[in-house]
Amino acid sequence: MNYLQHFEKGKVVEACIAGAGDFGRGVLRQARQMEKLSARIAIDINPEKAAEALRHAGISDAQIMVCHSKNDAEKAWQEGMFIAAAAFETIQALPFDILVESTGIPDVGARYAEAALLAGKHVGIATKETESVVGPYLTRLAYQQGRLFTPLDGDQPSLLIGLLTWARTLGFEIIAAGKSSEYDFIWDEASDTVTCNGADFPAAGLKELWKLPPGQERDMVEARSKLLAAIPQISVPDLCEMVNVANATGLRPDRPEFHAMVLRTAEVPTLLDIQSQGGVLQGLERLEVFNCLRRPDELSFAGGVFVVVRCEDPHVWTLLRDKGHVLSHSGNSAMIYLPRHLLGLEAPISLLDVVIKGQTSGGGHATTPKFDLTARATQPIKAGQHLEMRGHHRHIEGLRPELHPAAALAPGAKVPFYLLPGAHVIRDIAPNQPITLADVALPESTLKQQREKQDQLFQQNTLVPKATIDSALN
């Protein structure tokens, strides 16, 4: 595709950035270098942080106004200023086209996205936590408002949906699709250690497990995982992103906790194939995450995305193997991949697509609640405790993520992971027990209210009459 021609006749898109973290700052910076994108509004709970993000994008203090009221924001806009504000309500009446929701806070993401759609704005979502709970509801609400709700390039769900739908368009048989984890496993042979996310872990014996002899692949990779068990091999963000892909595309996990194997890049199509072909998968069209194992001088997968496809024509695929493409040991499957995700730096492509071309980077009308990101206890949790979301990765101590078929909120149903922050535990929870609504009292929130609307909208995942959909949305 020639992107310059693709967007040639479009207007300049005006974006509002909610969340002045890494993703939002990337969009602000890139907009300064683009002809087709303007981003004059930044929101953060601390408006000074929003102003700082604008300064980092190359905007002078004289051009920035911190606005605390709608009147201030309107005046600043008319004067051509860049606006920093603490809340969406302050700026929602301004004439921008699309909200970039990148706060990373599940309930704030739900509140801002819904408010923006009701105000007639498009929404690009980078807060995957919100999307994992109510993405289908917000997608349908957008259509009702004549707008679009979309994931954004720069995050793996959008990039993976793009790669997967490209492969489907070409007629490839999809065996698996997914991403590498955010942090590579980097092996230093001299010290016999593996470095991951800045920490070193002993790895004595990894040399013997470095290469996978044909016929022993599954056993060797299982031994690798055990040897490196001290390193977390799955994370909440990884599975959160994959549930959003599942709901958009219909692909499903092979098992709720994923295989999350430790693999070198060249090994992916060998292991992520069906069992009859020497892999680990029980069926086709499976979602998966792997941990990229490499030496320091080898290229990173960089948290990128991949599809594994069936090789239908041996002659063509032998030719492609000779050109450096990654095939399985058997030659029956191959991996096609994008070793990148550039956060806010490439998100503008999705913004232009939505506003200029009327196209979403997500599943569109195919987006329905097929799976939920849920939680299982890894330790005893006593009645009376409160569950708290912590850290950059938005994890909850004592819980591990899993994907299960979506279910409406009910006493025996598993609770969506990101409805649990702030929940009050009302009965003891044993290790390895899934967290259900009978175990916790959920705090009232916009996110919970939207989930209840979504449950009504998609009753038992059956087709719902239009009148019922309109009632649930209103």
Coordinates of C-alpha atoms in Angstrom, one line a residue:
M1 CA 0.0 0.0 0.0
N2 CA 1.2 3.5 -0.8
Y3 CA 0.2 5.4 2.4
L4 CA 0.8 8.8 0.9
Q5 CA -1.9 8.0 -1.7
H6 CA -4.1 6.3 0.8
F7 CA -4.5 9.5 2.8
E8 CA -3.8 12.0 0.0
K9 CA -7.3 13.5 -0.1
G10 CA -8.1 13.6 3.6
K11 CA -8.4 16.5 5.9
V12 CA -6.0 17.2 8.8
V13 CA -7.1 15.0 11.7
E14 CA -7.4 16.7 15.1
A15 CA -6.7 14.4 18.0
C16 CA -7.0 14.7 21.8
I17 CA -4.6 12.6 23.8
A18 CA -5.8 11.3 27.2
G19 CA -2.9 10.0 29.3
A20 CA 0.5 11.7 29.2
G21 CA 2.5 8.5 29.6
D22 CA 4.8 6.8 27.0
F23 CA 2.1 6.0 24.5
G24 CA 0.4 9.4 24.6
R25 CA 3.7 11.3 24.4
G26 CA 4.6 9.3 21.4
V27 CA 1.5 10.4 19.6
L28 CA 2.1 14.0 20.6
R29 CA 5.6 13.9 19.3
Q30 CA 4.7 12.2 16.0
A31 CA 1.9 14.7 15.3
R32 CA 4.5 17.5 15.3
Q33 CA 6.2 15.8 12.3
M34 CA 3.1 15.0 10.3
E35 CA 1.1 16.9 7.7
K36 CA -2.2 15.0 8.3
L37 CA -2.3 15.0 12.1
S38 CA -2.7 17.7 14.7
A39 CA -2.7 17.1 18.5
R40 CA -3.4 20.3 20.4
I41 CA -5.0 18.8 23.5
A42 CA -3.4 16.6 26.2
I43 CA -5.3 15.4 29.3
D44 CA -3.8 13.9 32.5
I45 CA -5.1 13.6 36.0
N46 CA -2.2 16.0 36.7
P47 CA -2.5 18.8 34.1
E48 CA 1.1 19.8 34.7
K49 CA 2.1 16.4 33.4
A50 CA 0.0 16.9 30.3
A51 CA 1.8 20.3 29.8
E52 CA 5.1 18.6 30.3
A53 CA 4.2 16.0 27.6
L54 CA 3.4 18.9 25.2
R55 CA 6.8 20.5 26.0
H56 CA 8.5 17.1 25.3
A57 CA 6.8 17.2 21.9
G58 CA 8.6 20.4 21.1
I59 CA 6.0 23.0 22.0
S60 CA 7.1 26.1 23.8
D61 CA 5.7 27.2 27.2
A62 CA 4.3 30.3 25.5
Q63 CA 2.1 28.1 23.3
I64 CA 0.7 26.0 26.1
M65 CA -2.3 26.9 28.4
V66 CA -3.3 24.8 31.4
C67 CA -7.1 24.9 31.4
H68 CA -9.3 24.3 34.4
S69 CA -12.7 25.1 32.9
K70 CA -14.6 24.7 29.7
N71 CA -14.4 28.5 29.2
D72 CA -10.7 28.4 29.6
A73 CA -10.4 25.6 27.1
E74 CA -12.7 27.4 24.5
K75 CA -10.6 30.6 24.8
A76 CA -7.3 28.7 24.5
W77 CA -8.6 26.9 21.4
Q78 CA -9.8 30.1 19.7
E79 CA -6.4 31.6 20.3
G80 CA -4.6 28.7 18.7
M81 CA -3.0 27.5 21.9
F82 CA -2.1 23.9 22.9
I83 CA -4.2 22.8 25.8
A84 CA -3.4 20.8 28.9
A85 CA -6.3 19.7 31.1
A86 CA -7.1 17.4 34.0
A87 CA -10.4 15.9 32.7
F88 CA -12.1 15.0 29.5
E89 CA -15.2 17.1 30.5
T90 CA -13.1 20.2 30.3
I91 CA -12.4 19.8 26.6
Q92 CA -15.1 17.6 25.2
A93 CA -16.9 20.4 23.4
L94 CA -13.8 21.4 21.4
P95 CA -13.8 20.5 17.7
F96 CA -11.4 17.6 17.7
D97 CA -12.1 14.4 15.7
I98 CA -10.8 11.5 17.8
L99 CA -9.8 10.8 21.4
V100 CA -6.7 8.7 22.0
E101 CA -7.5 6.9 25.3
S102 CA -4.1 6.0 26.7
T103 CA -4.5 6.6 30.5
G104 CA -4.0 2.9 31.2
I105 CA -6.6 3.1 34.0
P106 CA -9.5 0.7 33.3
D107 CA -12.4 2.7 34.8
V108 CA -11.1 6.1 33.5
G109 CA -10.7 4.5 30.0
A110 CA -14.3 3.3 30.1
R111 CA -15.6 6.7 31.3
Y112 CA -13.6 8.8 28.8
A113 CA -14.3 6.5 25.8
E114 CA -18.1 6.5 26.4
A115 CA -18.2 10.2 27.0
A116 CA -16.2 10.9 23.8
L117 CA -18.5 8.6 21.7
L118 CA -21.6 10.3 23.1
A119 CA -20.0 13.7 22.3
G120 CA -19.7 12.6 18.6
K121 CA -16.0 11.8 18.7
H122 CA -14.2 8.7 17.4
V123 CA -12.1 6.8 20.0
G124 CA -8.8 5.1 19.5
I125 CA -8.1 2.9 22.6
A126 CA -4.7 2.1 23.9
T127 CA -6.0 1.2 27.4
K128 CA -6.3 -2.5 26.7
E129 CA -7.5 -3.1 30.2
T130 CA -10.8 -1.2 29.4
E131 CA -11.2 -3.0 26.1
S132 CA -10.8 -6.4 27.7
V133 CA -13.9 -5.8 29.8
V134 CA -16.2 -3.7 27.6
G135 CA -14.6 -3.5 24.1
P136 CA -17.7 -5.0 22.4
Y137 CA -20.0 -2.6 24.1
L138 CA -18.0 0.4 23.1
T139 CA -17.7 -0.9 19.6
R140 CA -21.5 -1.1 19.3
L141 CA -22.0 2.2 21.0
A142 CA -19.7 3.8 18.4
Y143 CA -21.7 2.4 15.5
Q144 CA -24.9 3.7 17.1
Q145 CA -23.4 7.2 17.3
G146 CA -22.1 7.0 13.7
R147 CA -18.5 6.8 15.0
L148 CA -15.7 4.2 15.3
F149 CA -14.0 2.6 18.3
T150 CA -10.7 1.1 17.4
P151 CA -7.5 -0.3 18.8
L152 CA -4.4 1.5 17.6
D153 CA -1.3 0.4 15.6
G154 CA 1.7 0.6 18.0
D155 CA 0.0 -1.8 20.3
Q156 CA 0.0 -5.5 19.4
P157 CA -3.7 -6.2 19.1
S158 CA -4.1 -3.8 16.2
L159 CA -0.9 -5.0 14.5
L160 CA -1.8 -8.6 15.0
I161 CA -5.4 -8.1 13.6
G162 CA -3.8 -6.4 10.6
L163 CA -1.3 -9.3 10.0
L164 CA -3.9 -12.0 10.6
T165 CA -6.5 -10.4 8.3
W166 CA -3.9 -9.9 5.7
A167 CA -3.1 -13.7 5.9
R168 CA -6.8 -14.6 5.8
T169 CA -7.3 -12.3 2.7
L170 CA -4.6 -14.2 0.9
G171 CA -6.3 -17.5 1.8
F172 CA -3.6 -18.9 4.1
E173 CA -4.7 -21.6 6.5
I174 CA -4.1 -20.1 9.9
I175 CA -2.5 -22.4 12.5
A176 CA -1.7 -19.9 15.2
A177 CA -1.2 -16.2 15.8
G178 CA 0.1 -14.1 18.6
K179 CA 3.0 -12.1 20.0
S180 CA 6.3 -12.4 21.8
S181 CA 6.4 -11.3 25.4
E182 CA 7.5 -7.8 26.1
Y183 CA 10.9 -8.8 27.4
D184 CA 13.3 -11.2 25.7
F185 CA 15.2 -13.9 27.5
I186 CA 18.8 -13.1 26.7
W187 CA 21.3 -15.9 27.3
D188 CA 24.9 -15.0 28.2
E189 CA 26.8 -18.3 27.7
A190 CA 30.0 -17.1 29.5
S191 CA 28.2 -16.4 32.7
D192 CA 25.5 -19.1 32.3
T193 CA 22.8 -16.5 33.1
V194 CA 19.6 -15.3 31.4
T195 CA 18.7 -11.6 31.6
C196 CA 15.1 -10.6 31.4
N197 CA 13.7 -7.1 32.1
G198 CA 16.9 -6.0 33.6
A199 CA 17.3 -8.9 36.1
D200 CA 19.8 -11.8 35.8
F201 CA 18.8 -15.4 36.5
P202 CA 21.0 -18.5 36.7
A203 CA 20.7 -20.8 33.7
A204 CA 23.2 -23.6 34.2
G205 CA 22.4 -26.4 31.7
L206 CA 20.8 -24.1 29.1
K207 CA 23.6 -24.9 26.6
E208 CA 22.3 -28.5 26.4
L209 CA 18.8 -27.2 25.7
W210 CA 19.8 -24.6 23.1
K211 CA 19.2 -26.6 20.0
L212 CA 16.1 -28.8 19.4
P213 CA 16.9 -32.1 17.8
P214 CA 14.1 -33.3 15.4
G215 CA 11.6 -35.4 17.3
Q216 CA 12.6 -34.1 20.7
E217 CA 11.3 -30.5 20.3
R218 CA 8.4 -30.7 22.8
D219 CA 10.4 -32.4 25.6
M220 CA 13.4 -30.0 25.2
V221 CA 11.2 -26.9 25.3
E222 CA 9.4 -28.2 28.4
A223 CA 12.8 -28.8 30.1
R224 CA 13.8 -25.2 29.1
S225 CA 10.7 -23.8 30.7
K226 CA 11.4 -25.7 33.9
L227 CA 15.0 -24.6 34.0
L228 CA 14.0 -20.9 33.7
A229 CA 10.9 -21.2 36.0
A230 CA 12.2 -18.4 38.2
I231 CA 11.5 -16.0 35.3
P232 CA 7.8 -15.0 34.9
Q233 CA 6.8 -16.6 31.6
I234 CA 3.3 -15.1 31.2
S235 CA 2.0 -11.6 32.2
V236 CA -1.4 -10.0 32.6
P237 CA -0.7 -7.5 29.7
D238 CA 0.1 -10.3 27.3
L239 CA -3.1 -12.1 27.9
C240 CA -5.1 -8.9 28.1
E241 CA -4.0 -8.1 24.6
M242 CA -4.8 -11.5 23.4
V243 CA -8.4 -11.5 24.7
N244 CA -9.0 -8.3 22.7
V245 CA -7.7 -10.1 19.6
A246 CA -9.9 -13.2 20.4
N247 CA -13.0 -11.0 20.6
A248 CA -12.2 -9.2 17.4
T249 CA -11.2 -12.3 15.3
G250 CA -12.6 -15.5 16.7
L251 CA -9.2 -17.1 17.3
R252 CA -9.1 -18.9 20.7
P253 CA -6.4 -19.9 23.2
D254 CA -5.2 -23.5 23.1
R255 CA -5.6 -23.6 26.9
P256 CA -6.7 -20.9 29.4
E257 CA -3.2 -20.0 30.7
F258 CA -1.5 -20.3 27.2
H259 CA 1.6 -22.4 26.6
A260 CA 3.9 -19.4 26.8
M261 CA 6.9 -21.4 25.8
V262 CA 10.5 -20.2 25.8
L263 CA 11.5 -20.3 22.1
R264 CA 14.1 -19.1 19.8
T265 CA 12.6 -17.2 16.8
A266 CA 13.3 -20.0 14.3
E267 CA 11.5 -22.5 16.5
V268 CA 8.1 -20.9 16.6
P269 CA 6.5 -22.6 13.6
T270 CA 7.8 -26.0 14.7
L271 CA 6.3 -25.8 18.2
L272 CA 3.2 -23.7 17.4
D273 CA 1.7 -26.3 15.1
I274 CA -0.9 -29.0 15.8
Q275 CA 0.2 -32.1 17.7
S276 CA 0.0 -34.4 14.7
Q277 CA 2.6 -32.2 13.0
G278 CA 5.0 -32.2 16.0
G279 CA 3.7 -29.1 17.7
V280 CA 1.8 -28.6 21.0
L281 CA -1.5 -27.2 19.7
Q282 CA -4.8 -29.2 20.0
G283 CA -6.4 -27.4 17.0
L284 CA -6.1 -24.7 14.4
E285 CA -6.6 -20.9 14.7
R286 CA -5.1 -20.7 18.2
L287 CA -3.8 -17.6 20.0
E288 CA -0.5 -17.9 21.7
V289 CA 2.3 -15.9 23.4
F290 CA 6.0 -17.0 23.4
N291 CA 9.1 -15.8 25.3
C292 CA 11.9 -15.0 22.8
L293 CA 15.1 -16.7 23.8
R294 CA 18.2 -15.3 22.2
R295 CA 21.9 -14.5 22.6
P296 CA 22.9 -10.8 23.1
D297 CA 24.1 -10.5 19.5
E298 CA 20.9 -11.9 18.0
L299 CA 18.0 -9.7 16.9
S300 CA 15.1 -9.2 19.2
F301 CA 11.5 -10.1 18.3
A302 CA 10.8 -6.8 20.1
G303 CA 7.4 -7.8 21.4
G304 CA 6.3 -8.2 17.8
V305 CA 3.4 -10.2 16.3
F306 CA 3.3 -13.3 14.1
V307 CA 1.1 -15.8 12.3
V308 CA 1.9 -19.4 11.6
V309 CA 0.5 -20.7 8.4
R310 CA 0.3 -24.0 6.6
C311 CA 2.8 -24.5 3.7
E312 CA 0.6 -25.7 0.8
D313 CA 3.1 -25.6 -2.0
P314 CA 6.4 -27.3 -1.1
H315 CA 8.3 -25.8 -4.1
V316 CA 7.3 -22.2 -3.2
W317 CA 8.0 -22.6 0.5
T318 CA 11.4 -24.3 -0.2
L319 CA 12.2 -21.2 -2.3
L320 CA 11.1 -18.9 0.6
R321 CA 13.2 -20.9 3.1
D322 CA 16.2 -20.4 0.9
K323 CA 15.5 -16.6 1.1
G324 CA 15.6 -16.7 4.9
H325 CA 11.9 -17.2 5.8
V326 CA 11.2 -19.2 9.0
L327 CA 9.8 -22.7 8.4
S328 CA 9.2 -25.6 10.8
H329 CA 11.5 -28.6 11.0
S330 CA 9.1 -30.5 8.8
G331 CA 8.7 -27.8 6.3
N332 CA 4.9 -28.0 6.7
S333 CA 4.4 -24.7 8.5
A334 CA 5.9 -21.2 8.4
M335 CA 6.0 -18.1 10.5
I336 CA 5.3 -14.6 9.0
Y337 CA 6.1 -11.9 11.5
L338 CA 6.5 -8.2 12.3
P339 CA 9.3 -7.7 14.9
R340 CA 8.1 -4.4 16.2
H341 CA 5.5 -2.4 18.0
L342 CA 6.3 1.3 18.1
L343 CA 3.7 2.5 20.6
G344 CA 2.5 6.0 20.0
L345 CA 4.9 6.6 17.1
E346 CA 2.9 4.5 14.7
A347 CA -0.6 4.9 16.2
P348 CA -1.3 7.9 13.9
I349 CA -1.8 5.5 11.0
S350 CA -4.9 4.1 12.8
L351 CA -6.1 7.6 13.6
L352 CA -5.9 8.7 10.0
D353 CA -7.6 5.5 8.9
V354 CA -10.6 6.1 11.2
V355 CA -11.2 9.8 10.5
I356 CA -10.2 10.0 6.8
K357 CA -11.1 6.5 5.5
G358 CA -13.8 5.4 8.0
Q359 CA -11.9 2.2 8.7
T360 CA -11.1 0.6 12.0
S361 CA -8.0 -1.3 13.0
G362 CA -10.1 -3.7 15.0
G363 CA -12.7 -6.3 14.4
G364 CA -15.5 -3.9 13.7
H365 CA -18.9 -5.6 13.6
A366 CA -17.2 -9.0 14.2
T367 CA -16.2 -7.8 17.7
T368 CA -18.3 -9.7 20.3
P369 CA -17.6 -11.0 23.8
K370 CA -16.2 -14.4 22.9
F371 CA -13.7 -14.6 25.8
D372 CA -13.0 -12.9 29.1
L373 CA -9.7 -12.3 30.8
T374 CA -10.2 -13.8 34.2
A375 CA -8.2 -14.5 37.3
R376 CA -7.1 -17.6 39.3
A377 CA -5.6 -17.4 42.8
T378 CA -1.9 -18.4 43.2
Q379 CA -2.0 -18.1 47.0
P380 CA -4.5 -18.1 49.8
I381 CA -6.6 -14.9 49.9
K382 CA -8.5 -14.3 53.1
A383 CA -12.0 -12.8 53.4
G384 CA -11.8 -9.1 54.3
Q385 CA -8.9 -8.3 51.9
H386 CA -9.1 -5.7 49.2
L387 CA -7.6 -6.5 45.8
E388 CA -5.3 -3.8 44.5
M389 CA -4.0 -3.2 41.0
R390 CA -0.3 -2.3 41.0
G391 CA 2.6 -1.4 38.8
H392 CA 3.3 -0.6 35.2
H393 CA 1.8 -4.0 34.2
R394 CA -1.5 -3.4 36.1
H395 CA -1.2 -6.8 37.9
I396 CA -3.0 -7.9 41.1
E397 CA -0.8 -9.7 43.6
G398 CA -1.8 -13.3 44.2
L399 CA -3.7 -13.6 40.9
R400 CA -2.7 -15.1 37.5
P401 CA -4.5 -14.3 34.3
E402 CA -6.4 -16.8 32.1
L403 CA -8.8 -16.7 29.2
H404 CA -12.2 -18.4 29.4
P405 CA -15.4 -18.2 27.3
A406 CA -17.2 -15.0 28.1
A407 CA -20.0 -15.1 30.6
A408 CA -22.4 -12.5 32.0
L409 CA -21.8 -11.3 35.5
A410 CA -23.5 -13.8 37.8
P411 CA -22.6 -15.4 41.2
G412 CA -21.0 -18.5 39.7
A413 CA -19.3 -16.7 36.8
K414 CA -15.6 -15.9 36.6
V415 CA -15.1 -12.1 37.1
P416 CA -13.3 -10.2 34.3
F417 CA -9.8 -9.4 35.6
Y418 CA -10.0 -5.6 35.5
L419 CA -13.3 -5.5 37.4
L420 CA -11.3 -6.8 40.4
P421 CA -9.2 -3.8 41.4
G422 CA -10.7 -2.4 44.6
A423 CA -12.9 -5.5 45.1
H424 CA -13.6 -6.6 48.7
V425 CA -13.0 -10.4 49.3
I426 CA -16.1 -11.8 51.0
R427 CA -15.0 -15.4 51.5
D428 CA -11.7 -17.2 51.7
I429 CA -10.2 -18.1 48.4
A430 CA -7.9 -21.1 48.1
P431 CA -4.9 -21.4 45.8
N432 CA -5.7 -22.4 42.3
Q433 CA -9.3 -21.3 42.7
P434 CA -10.8 -19.1 39.9
I435 CA -12.2 -15.8 41.2
T436 CA -16.0 -15.7 40.8
L437 CA -18.6 -13.1 41.6
A438 CA -19.5 -15.2 44.7
D439 CA -16.0 -14.5 46.1
V440 CA -15.9 -10.7 45.9
A441 CA -18.0 -7.6 46.2
L442 CA -17.2 -5.4 43.3
P443 CA -16.9 -1.6 43.6
E444 CA -19.4 0.4 41.7
S445 CA -17.8 2.0 38.6
T446 CA -18.4 3.1 35.1
L447 CA -16.6 0.0 33.9
K448 CA -19.0 -2.3 35.8
Q449 CA -22.0 -0.4 34.6
Q450 CA -20.8 -0.7 31.0
R451 CA -20.1 -4.4 31.5
E452 CA -23.7 -4.9 32.7
K453 CA -24.9 -3.1 29.5
Q454 CA -22.6 -5.3 27.5
D455 CA -24.0 -8.5 29.1
Q456 CA -27.5 -7.3 28.3
L457 CA -26.5 -6.4 24.7
F458 CA -25.0 -9.8 24.0
Q459 CA -27.3 -12.1 25.9
Q460 CA -25.7 -15.5 25.9
N461 CA -23.8 -14.6 22.8
T462 CA -26.9 -14.9 20.7
L463 CA -28.3 -12.5 18.1
V464 CA -30.2 -9.8 19.9
P465 CA -33.1 -7.8 18.3
K466 CA -32.2 -4.2 17.3
A467 CA -34.7 -2.8 19.8
T468 CA -32.9 -4.6 22.7
I469 CA -29.5 -3.4 21.5
D470 CA -30.8 0.2 21.4
S471 CA -32.3 -0.2 24.9
A472 CA -29.0 -1.6 26.3
L473 CA -27.0 1.2 24.7
N474 CA -29.3 3.9 26.1

